[in-house]
mmCIF file of C-alpha atoms in Angstrom:
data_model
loop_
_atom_site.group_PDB
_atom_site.id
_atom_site.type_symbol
_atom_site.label_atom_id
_atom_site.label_comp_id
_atom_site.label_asym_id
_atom_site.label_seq_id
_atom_site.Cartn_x
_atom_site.Cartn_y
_atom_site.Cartn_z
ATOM 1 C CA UNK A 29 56.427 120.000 105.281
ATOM 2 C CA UNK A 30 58.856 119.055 102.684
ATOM 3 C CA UNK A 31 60.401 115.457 102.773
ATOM 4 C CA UNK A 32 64.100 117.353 103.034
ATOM 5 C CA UNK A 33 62.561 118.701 106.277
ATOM 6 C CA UNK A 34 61.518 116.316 107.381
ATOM 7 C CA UNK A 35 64.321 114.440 106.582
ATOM 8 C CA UNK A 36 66.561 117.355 109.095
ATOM 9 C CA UNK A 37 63.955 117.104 111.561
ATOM 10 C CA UNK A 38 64.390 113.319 112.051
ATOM 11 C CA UNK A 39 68.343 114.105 112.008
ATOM 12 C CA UNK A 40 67.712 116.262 115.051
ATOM 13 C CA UNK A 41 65.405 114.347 116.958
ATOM 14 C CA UNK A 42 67.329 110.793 116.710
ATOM 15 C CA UNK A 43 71.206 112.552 116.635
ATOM 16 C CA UNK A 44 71.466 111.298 113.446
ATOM 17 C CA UNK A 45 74.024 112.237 110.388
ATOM 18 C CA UNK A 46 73.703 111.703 106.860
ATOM 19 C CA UNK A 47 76.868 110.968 104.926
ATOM 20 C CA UNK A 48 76.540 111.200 101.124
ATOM 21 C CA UNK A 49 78.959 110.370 98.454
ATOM 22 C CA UNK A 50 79.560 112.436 95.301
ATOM 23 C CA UNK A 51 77.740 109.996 92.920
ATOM 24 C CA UNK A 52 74.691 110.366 95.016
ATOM 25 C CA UNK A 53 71.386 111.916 93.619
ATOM 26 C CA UNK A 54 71.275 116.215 94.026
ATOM 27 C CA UNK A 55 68.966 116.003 96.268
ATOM 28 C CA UNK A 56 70.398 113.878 98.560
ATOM 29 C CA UNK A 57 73.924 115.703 98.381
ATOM 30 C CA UNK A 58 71.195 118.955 99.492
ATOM 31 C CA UNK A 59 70.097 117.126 102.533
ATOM 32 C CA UNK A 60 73.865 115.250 103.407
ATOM 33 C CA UNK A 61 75.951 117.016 106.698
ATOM 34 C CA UNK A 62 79.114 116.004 104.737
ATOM 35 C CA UNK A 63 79.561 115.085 100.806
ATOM 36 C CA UNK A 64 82.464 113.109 99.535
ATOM 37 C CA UNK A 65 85.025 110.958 98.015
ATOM 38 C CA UNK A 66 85.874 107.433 99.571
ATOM 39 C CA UNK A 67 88.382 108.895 102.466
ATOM 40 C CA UNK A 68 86.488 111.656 103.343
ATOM 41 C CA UNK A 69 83.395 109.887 104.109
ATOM 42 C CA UNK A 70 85.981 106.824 106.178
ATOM 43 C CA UNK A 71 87.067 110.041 107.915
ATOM 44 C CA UNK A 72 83.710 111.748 108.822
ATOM 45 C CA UNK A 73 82.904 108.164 110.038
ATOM 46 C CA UNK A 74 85.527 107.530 112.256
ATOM 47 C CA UNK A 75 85.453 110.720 114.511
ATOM 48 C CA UNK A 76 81.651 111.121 114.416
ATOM 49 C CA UNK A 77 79.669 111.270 117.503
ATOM 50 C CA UNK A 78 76.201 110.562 116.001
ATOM 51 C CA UNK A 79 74.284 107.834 117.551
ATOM 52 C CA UNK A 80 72.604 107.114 114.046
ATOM 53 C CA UNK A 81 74.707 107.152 110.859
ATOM 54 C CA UNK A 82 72.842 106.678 107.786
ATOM 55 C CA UNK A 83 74.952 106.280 104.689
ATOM 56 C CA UNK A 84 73.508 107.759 101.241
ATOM 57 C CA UNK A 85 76.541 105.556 98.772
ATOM 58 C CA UNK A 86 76.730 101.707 98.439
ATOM 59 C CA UNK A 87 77.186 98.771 100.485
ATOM 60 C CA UNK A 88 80.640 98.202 101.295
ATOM 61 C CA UNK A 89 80.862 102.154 102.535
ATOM 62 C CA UNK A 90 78.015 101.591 105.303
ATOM 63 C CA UNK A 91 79.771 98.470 105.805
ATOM 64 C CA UNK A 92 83.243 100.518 106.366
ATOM 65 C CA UNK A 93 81.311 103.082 108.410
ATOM 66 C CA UNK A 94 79.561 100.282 110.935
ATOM 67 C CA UNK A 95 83.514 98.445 111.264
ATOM 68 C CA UNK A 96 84.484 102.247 112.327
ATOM 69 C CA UNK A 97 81.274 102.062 114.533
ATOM 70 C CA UNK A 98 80.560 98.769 116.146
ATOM 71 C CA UNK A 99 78.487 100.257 118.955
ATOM 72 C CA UNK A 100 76.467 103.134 116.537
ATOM 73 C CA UNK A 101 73.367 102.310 114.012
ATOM 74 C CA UNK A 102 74.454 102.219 110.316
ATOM 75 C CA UNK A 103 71.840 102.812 107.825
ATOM 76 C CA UNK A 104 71.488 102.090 104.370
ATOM 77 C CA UNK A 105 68.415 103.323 102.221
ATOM 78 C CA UNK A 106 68.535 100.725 100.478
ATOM 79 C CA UNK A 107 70.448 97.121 100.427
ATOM 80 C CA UNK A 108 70.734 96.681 96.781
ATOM 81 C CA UNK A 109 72.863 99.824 96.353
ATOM 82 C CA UNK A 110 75.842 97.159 95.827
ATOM 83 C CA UNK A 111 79.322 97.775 94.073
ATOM 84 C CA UNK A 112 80.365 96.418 90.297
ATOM 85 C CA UNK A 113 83.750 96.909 91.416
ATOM 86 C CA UNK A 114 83.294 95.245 94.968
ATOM 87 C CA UNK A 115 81.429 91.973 93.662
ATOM 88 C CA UNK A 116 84.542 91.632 91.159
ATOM 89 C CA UNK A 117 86.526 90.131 93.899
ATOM 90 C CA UNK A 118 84.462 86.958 95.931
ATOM 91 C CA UNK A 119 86.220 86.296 99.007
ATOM 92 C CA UNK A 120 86.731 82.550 98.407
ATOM 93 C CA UNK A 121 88.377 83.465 94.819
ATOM 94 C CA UNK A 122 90.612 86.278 96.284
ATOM 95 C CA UNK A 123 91.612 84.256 99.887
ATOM 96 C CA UNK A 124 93.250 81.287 97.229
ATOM 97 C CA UNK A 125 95.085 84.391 95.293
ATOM 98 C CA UNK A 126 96.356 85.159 98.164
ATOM 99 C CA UNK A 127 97.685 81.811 99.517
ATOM 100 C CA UNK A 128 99.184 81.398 96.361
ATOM 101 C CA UNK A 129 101.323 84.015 97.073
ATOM 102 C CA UNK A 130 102.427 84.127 100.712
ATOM 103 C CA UNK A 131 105.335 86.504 100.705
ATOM 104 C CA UNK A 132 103.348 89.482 99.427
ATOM 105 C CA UNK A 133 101.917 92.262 101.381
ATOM 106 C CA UNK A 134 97.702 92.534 100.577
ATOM 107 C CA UNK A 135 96.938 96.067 100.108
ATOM 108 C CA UNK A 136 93.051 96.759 98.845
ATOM 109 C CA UNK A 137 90.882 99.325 97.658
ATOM 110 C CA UNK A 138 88.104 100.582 99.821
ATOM 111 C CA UNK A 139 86.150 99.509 97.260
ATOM 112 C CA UNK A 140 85.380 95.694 98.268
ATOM 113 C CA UNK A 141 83.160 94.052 101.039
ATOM 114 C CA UNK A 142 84.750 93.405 104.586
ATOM 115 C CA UNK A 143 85.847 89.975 103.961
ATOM 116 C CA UNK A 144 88.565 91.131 101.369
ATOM 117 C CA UNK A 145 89.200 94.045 104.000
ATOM 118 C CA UNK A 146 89.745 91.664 106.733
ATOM 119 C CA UNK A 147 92.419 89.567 104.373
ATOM 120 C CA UNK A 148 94.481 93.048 103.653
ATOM 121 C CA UNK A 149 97.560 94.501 105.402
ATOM 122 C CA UNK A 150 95.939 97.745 104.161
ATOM 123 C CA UNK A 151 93.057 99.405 102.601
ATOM 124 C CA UNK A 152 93.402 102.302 100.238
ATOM 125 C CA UNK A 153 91.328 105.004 98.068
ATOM 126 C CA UNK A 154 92.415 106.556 95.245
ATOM 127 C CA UNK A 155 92.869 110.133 97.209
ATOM 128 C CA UNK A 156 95.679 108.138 98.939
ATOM 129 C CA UNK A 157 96.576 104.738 97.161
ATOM 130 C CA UNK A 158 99.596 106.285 96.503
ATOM 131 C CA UNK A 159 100.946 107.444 99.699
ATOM 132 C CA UNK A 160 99.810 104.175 100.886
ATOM 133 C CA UNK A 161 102.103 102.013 98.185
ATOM 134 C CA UNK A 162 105.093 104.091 98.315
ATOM 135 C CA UNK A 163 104.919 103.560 102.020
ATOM 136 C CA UNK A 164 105.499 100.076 102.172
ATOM 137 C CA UNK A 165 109.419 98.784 101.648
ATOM 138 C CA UNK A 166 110.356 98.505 97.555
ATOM 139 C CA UNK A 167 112.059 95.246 98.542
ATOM 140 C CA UNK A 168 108.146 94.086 99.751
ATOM 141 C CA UNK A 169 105.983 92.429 96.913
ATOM 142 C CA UNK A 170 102.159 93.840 96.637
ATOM 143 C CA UNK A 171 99.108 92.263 95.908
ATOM 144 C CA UNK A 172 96.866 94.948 94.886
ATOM 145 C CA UNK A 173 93.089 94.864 94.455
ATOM 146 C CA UNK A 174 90.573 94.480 93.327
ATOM 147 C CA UNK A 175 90.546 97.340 90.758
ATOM 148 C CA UNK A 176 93.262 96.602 88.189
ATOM 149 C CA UNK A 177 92.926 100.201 86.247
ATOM 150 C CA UNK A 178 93.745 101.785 89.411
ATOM 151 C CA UNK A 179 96.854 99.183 90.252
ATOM 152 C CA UNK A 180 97.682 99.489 87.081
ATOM 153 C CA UNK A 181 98.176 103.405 87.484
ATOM 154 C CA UNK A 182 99.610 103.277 90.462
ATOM 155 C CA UNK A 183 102.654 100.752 88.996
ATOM 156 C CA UNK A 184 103.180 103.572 86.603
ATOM 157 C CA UNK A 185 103.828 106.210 88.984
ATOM 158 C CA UNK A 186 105.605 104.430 91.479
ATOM 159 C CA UNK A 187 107.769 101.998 89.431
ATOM 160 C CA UNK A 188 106.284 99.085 91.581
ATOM 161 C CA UNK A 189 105.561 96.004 89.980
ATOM 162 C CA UNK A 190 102.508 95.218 91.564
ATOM 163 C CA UNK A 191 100.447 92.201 91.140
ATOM 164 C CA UNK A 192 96.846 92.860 90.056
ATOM 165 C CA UNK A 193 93.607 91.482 90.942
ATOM 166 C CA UNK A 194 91.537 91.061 87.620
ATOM 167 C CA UNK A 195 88.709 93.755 88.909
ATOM 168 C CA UNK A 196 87.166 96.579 87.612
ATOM 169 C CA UNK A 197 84.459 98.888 87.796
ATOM 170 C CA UNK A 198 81.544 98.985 85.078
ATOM 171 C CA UNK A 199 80.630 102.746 85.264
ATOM 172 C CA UNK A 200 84.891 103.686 84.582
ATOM 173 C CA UNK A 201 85.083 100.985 82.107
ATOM 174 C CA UNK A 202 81.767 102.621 80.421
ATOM 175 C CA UNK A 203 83.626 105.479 78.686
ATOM 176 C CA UNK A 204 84.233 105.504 74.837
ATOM 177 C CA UNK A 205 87.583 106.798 73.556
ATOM 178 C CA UNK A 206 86.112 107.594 70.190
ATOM 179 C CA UNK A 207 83.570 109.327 71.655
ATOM 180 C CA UNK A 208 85.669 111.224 73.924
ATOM 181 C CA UNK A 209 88.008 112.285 71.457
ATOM 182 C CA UNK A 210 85.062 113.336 69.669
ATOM 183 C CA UNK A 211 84.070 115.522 72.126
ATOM 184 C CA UNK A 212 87.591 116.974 72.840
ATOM 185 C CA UNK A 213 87.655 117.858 69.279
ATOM 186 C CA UNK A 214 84.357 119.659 69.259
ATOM 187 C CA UNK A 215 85.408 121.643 72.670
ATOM 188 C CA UNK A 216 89.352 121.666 71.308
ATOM 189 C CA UNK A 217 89.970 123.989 74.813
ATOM 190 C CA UNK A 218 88.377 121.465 77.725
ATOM 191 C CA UNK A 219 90.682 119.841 79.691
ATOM 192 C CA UNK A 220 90.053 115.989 80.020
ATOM 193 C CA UNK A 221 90.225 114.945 83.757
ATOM 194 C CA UNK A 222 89.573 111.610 84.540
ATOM 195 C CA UNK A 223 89.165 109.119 87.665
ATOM 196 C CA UNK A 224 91.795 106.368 88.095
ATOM 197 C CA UNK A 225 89.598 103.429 87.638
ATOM 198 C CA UNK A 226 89.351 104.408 84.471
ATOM 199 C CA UNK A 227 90.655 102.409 81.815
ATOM 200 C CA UNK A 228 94.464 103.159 79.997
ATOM 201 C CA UNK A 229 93.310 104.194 76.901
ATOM 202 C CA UNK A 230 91.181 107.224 78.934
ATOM 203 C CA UNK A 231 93.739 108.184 81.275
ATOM 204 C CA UNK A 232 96.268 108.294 78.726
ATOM 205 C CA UNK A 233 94.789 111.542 76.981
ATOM 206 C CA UNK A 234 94.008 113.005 80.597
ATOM 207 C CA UNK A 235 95.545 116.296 81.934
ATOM 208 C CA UNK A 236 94.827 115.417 85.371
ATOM 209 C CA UNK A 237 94.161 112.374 86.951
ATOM 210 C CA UNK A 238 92.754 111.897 90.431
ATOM 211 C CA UNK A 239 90.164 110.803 93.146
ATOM 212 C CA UNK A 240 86.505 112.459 92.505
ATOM 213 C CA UNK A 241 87.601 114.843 95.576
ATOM 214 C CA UNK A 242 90.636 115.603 93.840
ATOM 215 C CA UNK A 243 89.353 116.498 90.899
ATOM 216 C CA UNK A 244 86.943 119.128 92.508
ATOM 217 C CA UNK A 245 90.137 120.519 93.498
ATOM 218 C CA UNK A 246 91.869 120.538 90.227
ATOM 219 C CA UNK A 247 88.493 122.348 88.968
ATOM 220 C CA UNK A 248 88.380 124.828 91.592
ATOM 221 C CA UNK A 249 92.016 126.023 91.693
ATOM 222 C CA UNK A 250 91.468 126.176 87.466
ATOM 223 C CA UNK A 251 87.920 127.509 87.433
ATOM 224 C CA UNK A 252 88.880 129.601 84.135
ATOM 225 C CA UNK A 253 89.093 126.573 81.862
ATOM 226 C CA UNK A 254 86.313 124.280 80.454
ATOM 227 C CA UNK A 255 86.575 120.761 81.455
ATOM 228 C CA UNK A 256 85.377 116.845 80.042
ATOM 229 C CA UNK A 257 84.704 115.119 83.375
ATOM 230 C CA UNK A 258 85.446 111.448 83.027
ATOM 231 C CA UNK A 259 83.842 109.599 86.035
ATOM 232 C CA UNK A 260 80.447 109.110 87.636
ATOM 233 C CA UNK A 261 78.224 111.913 86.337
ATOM 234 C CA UNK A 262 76.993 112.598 89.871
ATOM 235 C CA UNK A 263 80.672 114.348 90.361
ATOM 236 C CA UNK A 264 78.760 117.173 88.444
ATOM 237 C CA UNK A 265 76.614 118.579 90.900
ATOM 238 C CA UNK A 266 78.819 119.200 93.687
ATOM 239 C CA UNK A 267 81.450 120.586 91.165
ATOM 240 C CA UNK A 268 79.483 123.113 89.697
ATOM 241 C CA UNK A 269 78.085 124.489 92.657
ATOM 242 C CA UNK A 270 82.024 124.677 93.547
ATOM 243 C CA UNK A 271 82.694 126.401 89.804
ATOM 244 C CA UNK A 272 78.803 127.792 89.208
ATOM 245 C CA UNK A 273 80.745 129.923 86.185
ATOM 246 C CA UNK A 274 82.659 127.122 84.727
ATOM 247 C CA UNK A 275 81.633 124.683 81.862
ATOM 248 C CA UNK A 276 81.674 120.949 82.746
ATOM 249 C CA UNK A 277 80.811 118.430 80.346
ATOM 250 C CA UNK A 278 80.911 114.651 81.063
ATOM 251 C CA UNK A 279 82.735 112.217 79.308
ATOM 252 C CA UNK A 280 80.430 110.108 77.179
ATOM 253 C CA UNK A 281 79.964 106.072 77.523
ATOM 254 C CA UNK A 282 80.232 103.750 74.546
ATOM 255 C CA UNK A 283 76.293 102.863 75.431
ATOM 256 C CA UNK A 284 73.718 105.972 74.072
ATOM 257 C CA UNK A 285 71.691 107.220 77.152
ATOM 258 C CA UNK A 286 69.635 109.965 77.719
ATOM 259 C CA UNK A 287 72.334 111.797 80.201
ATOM 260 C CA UNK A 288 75.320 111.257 77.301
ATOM 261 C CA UNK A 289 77.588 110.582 80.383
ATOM 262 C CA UNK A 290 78.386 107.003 82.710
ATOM 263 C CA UNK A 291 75.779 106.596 85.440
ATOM 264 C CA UNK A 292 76.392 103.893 88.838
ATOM 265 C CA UNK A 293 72.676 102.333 88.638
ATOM 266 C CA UNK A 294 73.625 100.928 92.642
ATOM 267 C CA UNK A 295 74.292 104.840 93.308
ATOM 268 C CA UNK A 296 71.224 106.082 91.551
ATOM 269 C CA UNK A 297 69.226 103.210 93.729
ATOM 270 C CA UNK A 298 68.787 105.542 96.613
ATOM 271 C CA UNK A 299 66.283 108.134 96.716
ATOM 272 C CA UNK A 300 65.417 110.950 99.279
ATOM 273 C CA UNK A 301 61.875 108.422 99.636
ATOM 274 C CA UNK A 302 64.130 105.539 101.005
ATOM 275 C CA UNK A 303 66.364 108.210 102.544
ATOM 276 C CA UNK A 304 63.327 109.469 104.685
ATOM 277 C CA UNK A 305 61.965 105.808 105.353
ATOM 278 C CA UNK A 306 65.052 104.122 106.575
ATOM 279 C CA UNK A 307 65.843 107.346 109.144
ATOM 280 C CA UNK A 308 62.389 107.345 110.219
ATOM 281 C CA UNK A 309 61.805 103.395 110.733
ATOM 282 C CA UNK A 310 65.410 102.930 111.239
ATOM 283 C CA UNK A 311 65.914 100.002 108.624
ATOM 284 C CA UNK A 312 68.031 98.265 106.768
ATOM 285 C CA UNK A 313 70.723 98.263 109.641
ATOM 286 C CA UNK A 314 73.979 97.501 108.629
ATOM 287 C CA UNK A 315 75.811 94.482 110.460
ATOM 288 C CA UNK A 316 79.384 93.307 110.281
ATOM 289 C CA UNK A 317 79.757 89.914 112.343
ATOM 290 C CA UNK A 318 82.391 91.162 115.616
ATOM 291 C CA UNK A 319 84.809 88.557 114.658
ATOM 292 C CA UNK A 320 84.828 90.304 111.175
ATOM 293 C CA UNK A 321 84.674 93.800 111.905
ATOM 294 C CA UNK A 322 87.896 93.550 114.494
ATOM 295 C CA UNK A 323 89.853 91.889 111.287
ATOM 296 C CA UNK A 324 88.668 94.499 108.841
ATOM 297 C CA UNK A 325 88.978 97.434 111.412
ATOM 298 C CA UNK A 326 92.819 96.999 111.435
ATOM 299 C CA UNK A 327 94.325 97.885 107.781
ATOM 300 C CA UNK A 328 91.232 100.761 107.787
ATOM 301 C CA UNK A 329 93.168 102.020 110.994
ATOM 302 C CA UNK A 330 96.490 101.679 108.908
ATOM 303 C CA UNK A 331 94.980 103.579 105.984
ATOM 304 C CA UNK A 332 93.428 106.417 108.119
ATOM 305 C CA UNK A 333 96.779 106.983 110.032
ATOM 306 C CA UNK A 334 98.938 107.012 106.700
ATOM 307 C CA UNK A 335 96.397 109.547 105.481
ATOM 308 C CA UNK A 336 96.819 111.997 108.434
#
């Protein structure tokens, strides 16, 4: 038997679900009950009714998915799939920000470990960041973290002057504009679309900017064009089984690789091995201290009730 077989055999036996992001290995997408962006997967989290939940992304998503799920078993394949992004803001760095400014309203991006959760009024993703900003009074300062590419977007469409945490991801901030332009000038009829966490310079030259679920959707209701895909080159397999007919090329980083495109090495640390290993033995178990979970669970709830 193969190990994907395996792999659904286990699922049935132990009511388990497997929850894959987009940036995840093909194979695991194969195996996944649900692929997707940031919300989607906080969604399928919060009204599942598995008793085992294993999570094929990064830390601080199991993490989110065991706050959602105090009393169900959260998986990981493998601990060390951590977050660039999410170790840019330490808790004891971020918690002085914060008391530095008292009057302003915290409002974070999923992407960050539950202490910075627990120390937010609400959590966002870039599917509904903002929605979530334009929500909250114009008269009512913002803290906004910990990516700064993404605040810094979101300031530009609203007209907010938000203050930015100094954070960033290393896969978004991997993309050369030379290179790019390069490329557009070689395929002069792709269209450039491009995650928000992505520096300026990128988005600026961007016909469509959105979350990794978004831009599926901005490929499927265009499937007639060619496209330069400028996130995590993961995005690729789920969007050309969406487009089979469609050329996709990714955006190329500044550092020369064998794919040509930005890779997350924590996304590419899970394999359909560890997938198989941690369902069958059931370990590494994510754990949130209860104290911690019940502070973080709040401005999740806030963020999955503005996105209804």
């Amino acid at each position: 038997m193969s190990l994907a077989n395996e792999i659904l055999e286990l699922k049935k036996s132990k009511k388990a679900i497997v929850l894959a992001h987009y940036y995840q290995r093909p194979e695991i997408q194969e195996i996944a009950d649900y692929v997707g962006d940031s919300l989607g997967l906080s969604q399928k989290a919060a009204e599942t009714d598995a008793s085992i939940i294993v999570f094929a992304g990064v830390h601080f998503m199991a993490e989110t998915a065991k706050i959602l799920n105090p009393s169900k078993m959260v998986l990981l394949p493998d601990l060390d799939a951590g977050c660039s992004l999410a170790e840019s803001c330490p808790p004891d760095a971020f918690r002085k920000f914060k008391e530095a400014h008292p009057n302003h309203l915290v409002i974070t991006y999923i992407n960050c470990s539950a202490e910075i959760k627990a120390m937010s009024d609400i959590v966002c993703t870039s599917s509904n960041a903002l929605r979530i900003v334009e929500s909250v009074p114009e008269d009512k300062p913002i803290i906004f973290a910990p990516d700064k590419n993404l605040g810094r977007y979101i300031a530009k469409k609203t007209g907010r002057d938000l203050l930015l945490w100094d954070g960033s991801c290393v896969v978004h901030e991997a993309f050369s504009i030379d290179k790019l332009l390069e490329l557009h000038k070689a395929n002069p009829g792709a269209v450039i679309i491009a995650h928000p966490e992505s520096e300026e310079h990128i988005l600026d030259v961007a016909t469509y900017i959105g979350s990794t679920a978004g831009m599926i959707n901005y490929v499927k209701e265009h499937p007639e064009e060619q496209f330069i895909v400028a996130t995590e080159a993961g995005i690729l397999h789920k969007m050309q089984q969406e487009v089979p007919d469609t050329v996709l090329i990714p955006a190329p980083a500044q550092e020369d690789n064998t794919c040509a495109c930005s890779e997350c090495a924590y996304m590419k640390v899970n394999t359909i091995q560890k997938l198989y290993d941690c369902l069958l033995n059931e370990s590494p178990e994510i754990d949130v201290p209860k104290a911690l979970a019940q502070s973080a669970l709040l401005p999740i709830e806030r963020m999955l009730e503005l996105s209804k």
